[in-house]
CSV table of C-alpha atoms in Angstrom, one decimal:
chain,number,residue,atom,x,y,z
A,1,UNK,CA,0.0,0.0,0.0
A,2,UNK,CA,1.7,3.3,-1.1
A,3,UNK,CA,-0.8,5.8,-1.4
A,4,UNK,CA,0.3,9.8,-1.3
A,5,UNK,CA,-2.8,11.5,-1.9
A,6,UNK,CA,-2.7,15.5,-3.7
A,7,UNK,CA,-5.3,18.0,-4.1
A,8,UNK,CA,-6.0,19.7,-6.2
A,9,UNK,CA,-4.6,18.1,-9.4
A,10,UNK,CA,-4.2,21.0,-11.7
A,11,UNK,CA,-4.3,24.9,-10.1
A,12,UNK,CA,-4.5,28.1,-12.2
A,13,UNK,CA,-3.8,31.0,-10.0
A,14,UNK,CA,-2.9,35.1,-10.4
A,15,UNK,CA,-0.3,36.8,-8.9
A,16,UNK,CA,-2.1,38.4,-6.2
A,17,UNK,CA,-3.9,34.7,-5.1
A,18,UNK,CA,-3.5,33.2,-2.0
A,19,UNK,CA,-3.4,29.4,-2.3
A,20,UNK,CA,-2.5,25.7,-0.4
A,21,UNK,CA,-1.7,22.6,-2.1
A,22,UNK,CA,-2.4,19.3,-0.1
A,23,UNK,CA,-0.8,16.1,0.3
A,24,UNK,CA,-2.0,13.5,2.8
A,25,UNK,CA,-0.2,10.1,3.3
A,26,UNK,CA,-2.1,6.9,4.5
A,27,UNK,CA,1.0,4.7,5.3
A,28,UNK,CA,2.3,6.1,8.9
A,29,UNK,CA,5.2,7.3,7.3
A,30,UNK,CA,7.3,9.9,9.3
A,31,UNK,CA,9.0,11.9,6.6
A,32,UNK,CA,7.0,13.6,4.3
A,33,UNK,CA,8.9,16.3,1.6
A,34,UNK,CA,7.5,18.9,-1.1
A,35,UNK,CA,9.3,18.8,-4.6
A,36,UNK,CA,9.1,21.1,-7.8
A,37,UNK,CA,9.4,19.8,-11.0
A,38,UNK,CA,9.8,22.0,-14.2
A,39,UNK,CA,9.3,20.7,-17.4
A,40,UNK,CA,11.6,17.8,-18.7
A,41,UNK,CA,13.6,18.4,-15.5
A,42,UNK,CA,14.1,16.1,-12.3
A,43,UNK,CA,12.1,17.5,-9.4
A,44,UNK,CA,14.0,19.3,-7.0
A,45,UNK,CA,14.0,19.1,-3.5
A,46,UNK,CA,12.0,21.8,-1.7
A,47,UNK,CA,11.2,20.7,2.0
A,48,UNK,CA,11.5,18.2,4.5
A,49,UNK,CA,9.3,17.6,7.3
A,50,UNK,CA,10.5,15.1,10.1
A,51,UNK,CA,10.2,14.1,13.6
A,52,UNK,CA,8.2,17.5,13.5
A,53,UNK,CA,11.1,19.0,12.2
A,54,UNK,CA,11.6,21.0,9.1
A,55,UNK,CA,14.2,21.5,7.0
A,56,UNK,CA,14.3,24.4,3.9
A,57,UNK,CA,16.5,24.1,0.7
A,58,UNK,CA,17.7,27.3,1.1
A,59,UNK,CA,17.1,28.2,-2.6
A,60,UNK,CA,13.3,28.5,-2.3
A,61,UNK,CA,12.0,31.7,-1.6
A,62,UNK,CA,9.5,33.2,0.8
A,63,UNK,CA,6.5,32.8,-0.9
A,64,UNK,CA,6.6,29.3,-0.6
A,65,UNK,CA,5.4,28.0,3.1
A,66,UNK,CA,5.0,24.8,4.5
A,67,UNK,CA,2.9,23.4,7.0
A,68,UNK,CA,2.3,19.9,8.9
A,69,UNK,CA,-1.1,20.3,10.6
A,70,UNK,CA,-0.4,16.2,11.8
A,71,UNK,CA,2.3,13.3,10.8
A,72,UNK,CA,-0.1,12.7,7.7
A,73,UNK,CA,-0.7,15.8,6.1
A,74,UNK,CA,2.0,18.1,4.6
A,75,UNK,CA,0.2,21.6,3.0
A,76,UNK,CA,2.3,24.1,1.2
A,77,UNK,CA,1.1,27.6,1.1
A,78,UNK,CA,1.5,29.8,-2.1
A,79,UNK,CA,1.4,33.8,-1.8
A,80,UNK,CA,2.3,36.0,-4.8
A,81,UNK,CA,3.5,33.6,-7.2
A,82,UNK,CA,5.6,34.6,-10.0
A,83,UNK,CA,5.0,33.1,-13.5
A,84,UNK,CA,8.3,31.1,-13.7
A,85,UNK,CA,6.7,29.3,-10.5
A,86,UNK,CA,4.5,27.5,-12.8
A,87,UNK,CA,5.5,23.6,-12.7
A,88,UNK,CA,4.4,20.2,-11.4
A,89,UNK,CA,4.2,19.8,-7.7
A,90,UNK,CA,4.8,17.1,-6.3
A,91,UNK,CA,4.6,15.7,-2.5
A,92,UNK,CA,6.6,12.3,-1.3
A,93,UNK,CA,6.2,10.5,2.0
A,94,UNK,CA,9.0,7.9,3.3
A,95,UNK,CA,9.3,5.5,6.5
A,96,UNK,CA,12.2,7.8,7.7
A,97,UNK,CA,14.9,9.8,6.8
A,98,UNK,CA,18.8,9.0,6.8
A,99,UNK,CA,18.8,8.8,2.8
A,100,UNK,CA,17.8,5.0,3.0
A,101,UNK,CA,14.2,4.7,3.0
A,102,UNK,CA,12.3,4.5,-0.6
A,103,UNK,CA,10.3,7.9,-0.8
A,104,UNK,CA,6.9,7.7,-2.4
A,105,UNK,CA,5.0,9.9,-4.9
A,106,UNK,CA,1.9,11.5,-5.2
A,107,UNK,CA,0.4,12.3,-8.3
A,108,UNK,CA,1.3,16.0,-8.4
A,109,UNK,CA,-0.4,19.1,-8.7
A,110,UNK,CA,0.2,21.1,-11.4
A,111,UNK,CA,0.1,25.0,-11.0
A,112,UNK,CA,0.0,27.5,-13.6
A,113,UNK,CA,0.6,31.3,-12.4
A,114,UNK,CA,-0.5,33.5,-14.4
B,1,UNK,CA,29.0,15.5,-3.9
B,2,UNK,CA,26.9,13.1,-5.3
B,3,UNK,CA,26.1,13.0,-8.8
B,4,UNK,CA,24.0,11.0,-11.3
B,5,UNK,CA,24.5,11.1,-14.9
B,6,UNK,CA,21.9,9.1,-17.6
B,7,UNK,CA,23.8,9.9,-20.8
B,8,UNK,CA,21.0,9.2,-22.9
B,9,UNK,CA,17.8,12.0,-23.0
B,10,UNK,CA,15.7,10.3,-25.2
B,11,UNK,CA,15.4,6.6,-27.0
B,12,UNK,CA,12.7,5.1,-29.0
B,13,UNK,CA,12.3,2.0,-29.9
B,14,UNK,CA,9.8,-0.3,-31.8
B,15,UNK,CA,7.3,-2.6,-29.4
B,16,UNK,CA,9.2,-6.1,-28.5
B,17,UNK,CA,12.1,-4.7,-28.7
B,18,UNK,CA,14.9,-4.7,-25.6
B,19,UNK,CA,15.6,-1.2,-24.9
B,20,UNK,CA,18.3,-0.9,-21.6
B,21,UNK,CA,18.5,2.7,-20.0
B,22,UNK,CA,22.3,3.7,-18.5
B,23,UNK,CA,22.9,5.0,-15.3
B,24,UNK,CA,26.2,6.3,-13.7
B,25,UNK,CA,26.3,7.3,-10.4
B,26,UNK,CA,29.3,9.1,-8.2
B,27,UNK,CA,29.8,9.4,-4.6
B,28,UNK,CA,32.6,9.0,-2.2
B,29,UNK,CA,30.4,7.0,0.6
B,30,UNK,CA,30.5,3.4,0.7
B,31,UNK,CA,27.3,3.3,2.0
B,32,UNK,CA,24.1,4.6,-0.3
B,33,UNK,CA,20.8,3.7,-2.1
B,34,UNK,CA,20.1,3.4,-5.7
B,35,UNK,CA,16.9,4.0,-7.0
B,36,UNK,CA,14.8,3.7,-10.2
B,37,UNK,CA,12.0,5.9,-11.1
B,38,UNK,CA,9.4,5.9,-13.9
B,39,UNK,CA,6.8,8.9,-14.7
B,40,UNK,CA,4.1,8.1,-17.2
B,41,UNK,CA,2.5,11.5,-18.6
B,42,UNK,CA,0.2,11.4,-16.0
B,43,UNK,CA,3.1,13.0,-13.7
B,44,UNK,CA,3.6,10.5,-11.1
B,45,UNK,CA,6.5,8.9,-10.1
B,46,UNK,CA,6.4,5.4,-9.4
B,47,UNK,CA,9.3,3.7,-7.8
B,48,UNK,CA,10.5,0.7,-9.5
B,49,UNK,CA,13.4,-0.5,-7.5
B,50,UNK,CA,15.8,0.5,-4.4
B,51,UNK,CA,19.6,-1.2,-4.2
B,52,UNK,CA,21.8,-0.8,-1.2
B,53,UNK,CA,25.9,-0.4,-1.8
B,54,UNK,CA,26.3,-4.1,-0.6
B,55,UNK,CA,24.0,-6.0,-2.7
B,56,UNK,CA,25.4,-6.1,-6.1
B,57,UNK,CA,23.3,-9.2,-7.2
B,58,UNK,CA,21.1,-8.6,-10.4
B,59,UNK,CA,17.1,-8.3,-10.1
B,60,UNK,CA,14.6,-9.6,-12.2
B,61,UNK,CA,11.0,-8.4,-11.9
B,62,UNK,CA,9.0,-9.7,-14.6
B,63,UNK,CA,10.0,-7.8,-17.9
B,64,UNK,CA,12.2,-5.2,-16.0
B,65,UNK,CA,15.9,-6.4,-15.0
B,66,UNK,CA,18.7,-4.1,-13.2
B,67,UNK,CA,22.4,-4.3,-13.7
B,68,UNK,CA,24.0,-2.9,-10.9
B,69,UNK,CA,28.3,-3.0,-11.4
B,70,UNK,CA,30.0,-1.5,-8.4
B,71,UNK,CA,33.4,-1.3,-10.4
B,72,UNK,CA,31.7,0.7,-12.9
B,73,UNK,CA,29.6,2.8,-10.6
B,74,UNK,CA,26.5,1.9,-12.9
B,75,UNK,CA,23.4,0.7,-12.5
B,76,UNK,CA,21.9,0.2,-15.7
B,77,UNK,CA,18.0,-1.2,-16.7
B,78,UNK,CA,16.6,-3.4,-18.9
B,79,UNK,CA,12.8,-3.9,-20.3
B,80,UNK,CA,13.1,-7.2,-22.1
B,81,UNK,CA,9.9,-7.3,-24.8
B,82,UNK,CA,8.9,-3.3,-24.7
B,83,UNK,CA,5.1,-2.4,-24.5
B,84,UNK,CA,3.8,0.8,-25.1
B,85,UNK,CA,2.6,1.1,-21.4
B,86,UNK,CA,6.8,1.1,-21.0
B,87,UNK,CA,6.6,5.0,-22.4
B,88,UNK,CA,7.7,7.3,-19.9
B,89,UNK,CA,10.3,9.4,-18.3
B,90,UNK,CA,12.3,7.2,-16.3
B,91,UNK,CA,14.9,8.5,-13.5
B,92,UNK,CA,17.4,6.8,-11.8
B,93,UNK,CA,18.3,8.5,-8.3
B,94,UNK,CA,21.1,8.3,-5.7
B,95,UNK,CA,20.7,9.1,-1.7
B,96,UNK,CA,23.6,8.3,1.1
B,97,UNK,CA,21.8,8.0,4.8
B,98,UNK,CA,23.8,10.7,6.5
B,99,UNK,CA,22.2,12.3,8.6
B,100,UNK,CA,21.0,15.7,8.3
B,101,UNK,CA,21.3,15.3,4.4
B,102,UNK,CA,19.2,13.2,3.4
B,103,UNK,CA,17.7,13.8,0.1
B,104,UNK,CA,17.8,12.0,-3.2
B,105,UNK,CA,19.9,13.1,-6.2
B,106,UNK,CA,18.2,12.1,-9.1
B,107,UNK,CA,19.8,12.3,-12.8
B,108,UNK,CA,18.0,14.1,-15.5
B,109,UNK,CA,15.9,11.3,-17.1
B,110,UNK,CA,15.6,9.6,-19.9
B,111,UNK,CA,12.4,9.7,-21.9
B,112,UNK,CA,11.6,6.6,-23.4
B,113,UNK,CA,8.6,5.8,-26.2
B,114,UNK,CA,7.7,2.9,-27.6
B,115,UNK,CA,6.6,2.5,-31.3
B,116,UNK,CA,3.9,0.6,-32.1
């Protein structure tokens, strides 16, 4: 069973918009991480949340916000986008951390800014 | 620094045929995880396969087979008997468990379609 849920599945959102992707995981998983994925691209790590601790890539910026209401859901909070944030979002989920356990992937959202 | 390189961006190939996709891989741990990824259209990524450092003994998992050569830092897959369903973007990844660091370094894909 390796089921990472995301809602919505496609967004289409202005500048100015206020927005939350959601990811939920049904597998008692304790790492749960939010990656961006441009087109014909690898995704790219964005966050990690763990042992109720989170950890930033550094190269994300500030209108980006994540938020872990409960060990199962992982939201990430959008606030004046720019158009070059358009891309596939995607949300992974993984037993634990320490690089060894297999992370699994949810569907993906994908945003357009316009 | 860890680095994964799949040399080849994009190969077709007519259904039935064997079609194997390279990876190369580079770290300086002795300890780490190989992965294999495959995203249909659709945009998910499925895992296909994870391979600790110490277990260099070849898998077979139906029509999918993985090569994985220490001594040339590769680990290399095989779909014997292609189907179109076997169309997708497929990534291999890298991730070492040190603490504190722990992400996965994937290369940049190869997207694969199969010809009817």
């Amino acid at each position: 069973d390796t089921e990472v849920t995301q809602t919505p599945k496609h967004l289409v959102m202005g500048m100015t918009n206020k927005k939350s992707l959601k990811c939920e995981q049904h597998m008692g998983h304790r790492a749960m991480y939010w990656y961006k994925q441009k087109a014909k691209k690898p995704p790219e790590l964005m966050f990690v949340y763990s042992y109720e601790k989170l950890s930033i890539n550094e190269s994300v910026p500030s209108r980006f916000s994540p938020e872990c209401p409960n060990s199962s859901l992982l939201n990430l909070h959008l606030h004046a986008l720019q158009p070059e944030d358009s891309a596939l979002y995607l949300c992974a989920s993984s037993q634990g951390l320490a690089g060894k356990e297999t992370q699994y992937f949810g569907p993906g959202t994908r945003l357009l800014v316009l | 620094a860890q680095k994964v390189t799949q040399a080849q961006t994009e190969i077709s190939v007519v259904e039935k045929e064997d079609v194997t996709l390279d990876c190369v891989y580079e770290t300086r741990d002795t300890t780490y995880y190989l992965f294999w990824y495959k995203q249909p259209p659709s945009g998910e990524l499925v895992f296909l396969i994870r391979r600790n450092s110490f277990d260099e003994q070849n898998e077979i998992s139906g029509r999918y087979s993985w090569n994985f050569q220490k001594s040339t830092s590769s680990f290399n897959f095989t779909i014997t008997a292609s189907q179109v369903v076997d169309s997708a973007v497929y990534f291999c990844a890298l991730s070492e468990p040190n603490f504190g660091n722990e992400k996965l370094t994937f290369g940049t894909g190869t997207r694969l379609t199969i010809i009817p």
